[in-house]
Short mmCIF file of C-alpha atoms in Angstrom, two decimals:
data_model
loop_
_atom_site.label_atom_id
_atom_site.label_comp_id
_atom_site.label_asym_id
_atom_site.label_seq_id
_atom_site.Cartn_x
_atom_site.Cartn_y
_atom_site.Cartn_z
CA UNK A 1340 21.27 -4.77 -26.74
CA UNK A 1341 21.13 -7.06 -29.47
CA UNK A 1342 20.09 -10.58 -30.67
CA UNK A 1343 23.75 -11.62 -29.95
CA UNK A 1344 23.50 -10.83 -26.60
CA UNK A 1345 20.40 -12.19 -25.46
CA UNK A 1346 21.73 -15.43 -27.62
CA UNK A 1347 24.86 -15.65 -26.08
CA UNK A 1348 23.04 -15.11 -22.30
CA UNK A 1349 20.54 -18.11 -23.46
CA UNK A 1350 23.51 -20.35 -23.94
CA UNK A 1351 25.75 -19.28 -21.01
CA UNK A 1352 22.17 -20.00 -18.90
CA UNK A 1353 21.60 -22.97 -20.52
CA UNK A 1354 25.61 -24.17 -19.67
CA UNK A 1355 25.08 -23.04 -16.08
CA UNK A 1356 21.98 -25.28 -15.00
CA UNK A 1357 23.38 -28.03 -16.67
CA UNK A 1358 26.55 -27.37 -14.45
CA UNK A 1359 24.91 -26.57 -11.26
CA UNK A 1360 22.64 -29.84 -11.88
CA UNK A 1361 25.80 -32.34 -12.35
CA UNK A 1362 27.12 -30.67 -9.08
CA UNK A 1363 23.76 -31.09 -7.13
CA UNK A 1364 24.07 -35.17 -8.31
CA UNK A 1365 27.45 -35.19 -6.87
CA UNK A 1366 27.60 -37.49 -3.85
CA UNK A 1367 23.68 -38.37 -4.19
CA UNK A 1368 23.05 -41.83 -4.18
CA UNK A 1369 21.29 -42.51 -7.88
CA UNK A 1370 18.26 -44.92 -7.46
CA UNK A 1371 17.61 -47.48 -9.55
CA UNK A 1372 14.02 -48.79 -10.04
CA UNK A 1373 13.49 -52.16 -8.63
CA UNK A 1374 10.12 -54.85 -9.63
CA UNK A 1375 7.85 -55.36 -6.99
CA UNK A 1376 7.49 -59.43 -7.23
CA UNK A 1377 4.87 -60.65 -5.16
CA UNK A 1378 5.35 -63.93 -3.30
CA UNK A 1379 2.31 -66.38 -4.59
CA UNK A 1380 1.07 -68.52 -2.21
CA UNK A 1381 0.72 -72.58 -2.50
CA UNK A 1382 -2.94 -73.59 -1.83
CA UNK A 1383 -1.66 -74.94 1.26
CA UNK A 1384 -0.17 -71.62 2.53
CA UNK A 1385 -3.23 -70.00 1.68
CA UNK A 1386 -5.45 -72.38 3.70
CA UNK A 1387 -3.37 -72.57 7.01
CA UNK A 1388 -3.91 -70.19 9.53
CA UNK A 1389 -6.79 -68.01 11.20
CA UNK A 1390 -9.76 -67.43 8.78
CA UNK A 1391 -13.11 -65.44 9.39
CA UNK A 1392 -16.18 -67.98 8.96
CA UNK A 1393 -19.73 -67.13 8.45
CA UNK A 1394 -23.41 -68.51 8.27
CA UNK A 1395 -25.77 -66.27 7.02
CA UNK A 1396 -28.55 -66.64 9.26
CA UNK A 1397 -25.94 -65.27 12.39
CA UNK A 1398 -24.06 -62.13 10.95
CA UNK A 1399 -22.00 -61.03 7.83
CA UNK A 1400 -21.49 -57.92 9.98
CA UNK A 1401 -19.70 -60.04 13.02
CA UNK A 1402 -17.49 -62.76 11.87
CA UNK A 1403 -16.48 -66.13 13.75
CA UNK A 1404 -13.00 -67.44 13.13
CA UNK A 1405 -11.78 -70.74 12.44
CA UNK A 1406 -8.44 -72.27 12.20
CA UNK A 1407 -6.74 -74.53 10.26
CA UNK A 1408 -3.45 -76.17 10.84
CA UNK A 1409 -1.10 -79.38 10.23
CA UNK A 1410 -1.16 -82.10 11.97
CA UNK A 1411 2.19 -84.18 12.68
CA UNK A 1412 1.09 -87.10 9.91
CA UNK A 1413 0.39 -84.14 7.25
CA UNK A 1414 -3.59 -84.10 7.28
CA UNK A 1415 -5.07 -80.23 7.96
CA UNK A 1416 -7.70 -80.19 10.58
CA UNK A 1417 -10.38 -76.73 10.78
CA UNK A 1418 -11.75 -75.89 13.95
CA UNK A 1419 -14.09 -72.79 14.40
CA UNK A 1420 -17.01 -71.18 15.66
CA UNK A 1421 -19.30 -68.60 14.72
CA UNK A 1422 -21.22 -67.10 17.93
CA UNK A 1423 -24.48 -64.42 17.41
CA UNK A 1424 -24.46 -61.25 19.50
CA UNK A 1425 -27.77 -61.25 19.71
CA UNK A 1426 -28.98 -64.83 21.14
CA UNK A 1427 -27.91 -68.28 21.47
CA UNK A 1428 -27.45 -69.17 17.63
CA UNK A 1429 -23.86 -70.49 16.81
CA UNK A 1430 -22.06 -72.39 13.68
CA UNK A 1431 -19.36 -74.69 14.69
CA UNK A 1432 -17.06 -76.68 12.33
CA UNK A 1433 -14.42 -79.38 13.61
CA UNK A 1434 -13.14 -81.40 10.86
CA UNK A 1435 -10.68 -82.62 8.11
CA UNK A 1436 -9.70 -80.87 5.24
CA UNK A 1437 -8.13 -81.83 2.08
CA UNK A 1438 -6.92 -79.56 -0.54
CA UNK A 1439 -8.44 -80.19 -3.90
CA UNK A 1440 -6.85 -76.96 -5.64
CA UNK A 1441 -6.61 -73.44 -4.91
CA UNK A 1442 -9.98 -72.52 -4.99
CA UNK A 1443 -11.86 -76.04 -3.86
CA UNK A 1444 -11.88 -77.75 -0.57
CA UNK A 1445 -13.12 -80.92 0.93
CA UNK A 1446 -13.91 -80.98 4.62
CA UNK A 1447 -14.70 -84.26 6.33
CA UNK A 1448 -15.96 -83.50 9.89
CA UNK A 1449 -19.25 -82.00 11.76
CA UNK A 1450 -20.70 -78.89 11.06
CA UNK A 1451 -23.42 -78.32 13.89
CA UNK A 1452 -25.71 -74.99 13.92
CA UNK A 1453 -28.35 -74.07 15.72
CA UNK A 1454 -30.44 -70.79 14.92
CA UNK A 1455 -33.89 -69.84 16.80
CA UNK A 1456 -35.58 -69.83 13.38
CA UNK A 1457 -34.90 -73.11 11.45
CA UNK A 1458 -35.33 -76.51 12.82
CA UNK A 1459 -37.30 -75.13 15.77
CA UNK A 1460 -34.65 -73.55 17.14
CA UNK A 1461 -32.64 -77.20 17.93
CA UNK A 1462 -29.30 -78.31 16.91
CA UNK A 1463 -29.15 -79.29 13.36
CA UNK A 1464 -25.81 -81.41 12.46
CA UNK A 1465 -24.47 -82.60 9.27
CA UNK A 1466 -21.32 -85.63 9.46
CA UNK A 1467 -19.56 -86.91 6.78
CA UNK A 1468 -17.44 -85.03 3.60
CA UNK A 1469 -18.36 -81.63 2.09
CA UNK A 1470 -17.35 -79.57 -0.68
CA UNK A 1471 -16.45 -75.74 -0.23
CA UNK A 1472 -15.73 -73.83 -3.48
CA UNK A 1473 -14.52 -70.35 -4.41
CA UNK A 1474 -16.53 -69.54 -7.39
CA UNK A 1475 -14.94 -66.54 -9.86
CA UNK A 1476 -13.44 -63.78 -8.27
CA UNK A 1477 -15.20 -64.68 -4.45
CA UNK A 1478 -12.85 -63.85 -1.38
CA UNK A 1479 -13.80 -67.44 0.27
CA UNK A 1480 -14.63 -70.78 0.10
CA UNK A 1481 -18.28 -71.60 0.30
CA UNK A 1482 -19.81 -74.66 1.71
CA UNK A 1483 -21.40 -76.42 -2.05
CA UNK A 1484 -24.41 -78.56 -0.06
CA UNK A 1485 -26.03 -75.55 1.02
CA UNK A 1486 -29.66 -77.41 1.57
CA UNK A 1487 -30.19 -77.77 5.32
CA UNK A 1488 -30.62 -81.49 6.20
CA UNK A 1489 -33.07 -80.19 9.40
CA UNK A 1490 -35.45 -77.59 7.71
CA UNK A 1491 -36.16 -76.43 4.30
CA UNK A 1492 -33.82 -73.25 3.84
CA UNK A 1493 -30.15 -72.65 1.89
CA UNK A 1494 -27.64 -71.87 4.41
CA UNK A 1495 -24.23 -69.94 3.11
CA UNK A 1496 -21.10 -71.33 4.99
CA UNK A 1497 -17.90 -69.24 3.97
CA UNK A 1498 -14.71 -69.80 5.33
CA UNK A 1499 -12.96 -66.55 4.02
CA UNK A 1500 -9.39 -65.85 2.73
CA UNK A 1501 -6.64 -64.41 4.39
#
């Protein structure tokens, strides 16, 4: 057995898968790849709806919710609570917002807390309008007059993302 032969066998191999592969394709459906496009949100669409919300001094570990929706004239109102598992210390929120841009938000409303450690344990409530900002890459919008009107601490609101 010769070169010939073992040249001719290459090429009557080689024509043979080629064959048998255009035959396997025969009646298979060829797909063709699509772009994955990903729907981007308007600021709006990204603040209605459910949202965890958080203060610090209660839990990072065990969110509250709050919840934002339309009202009939157009203005969003946010409603929420944060409760502690451990005692009576709660955040609640109940309040206007407005929609600066994407990643800042001004709430007009009450924020009331009340956490056994600051203020001597009592209520502490803030009224009137208040910035929340998502700074860089941060998955929520935090509360930007962190300085607690009833004690002398920082306290970190975040409403978070969807």
């Amino acid at each position: 057995m010769g070169v010939k032969f073992f040249r001719k066998f290459f090429v009557l191999t080689m024509m043979l898968t080629v064959c048998l592969g255009v035959y396997a394709q025969k009646g298979r459906t060829v797909r063709k790849k699509t772009s994955v496009t990903r729907s981007v949100q308007t600021p709006e669409q990204k603040v209605l709806g459910k949202h965890k919300l958080s203060l610090q001094w209660i839990s990072w570990d065990y969110f509250g919710v709050c919840n934002v929706k339309k009202n009939p004239d157009g203005t969003l109102w946010c409603t929420g609570q944060q409760l502690s598992r451990e005692n009576d210390d709660y955040l609640r929120i109940d309040g206007m917002i407005e929609i600066v841009d994407a990643k800042n938000l001004r709430f007009t409303g009450t924020i009331a807390m009340k956490v056994y450690h600051i203020n001597n344990g009592e209520e502490c409530v803030r009224e009137g309008t208040f910035d929340f900002k998502a700074s860089g890459n941060r998955k929520y919008w935090r509360l930007q007059q962190m300085t607690n009107p009833c004690d002398e601490c920082c306290d970190y609101v975040d409403i978070y993302f969807r």
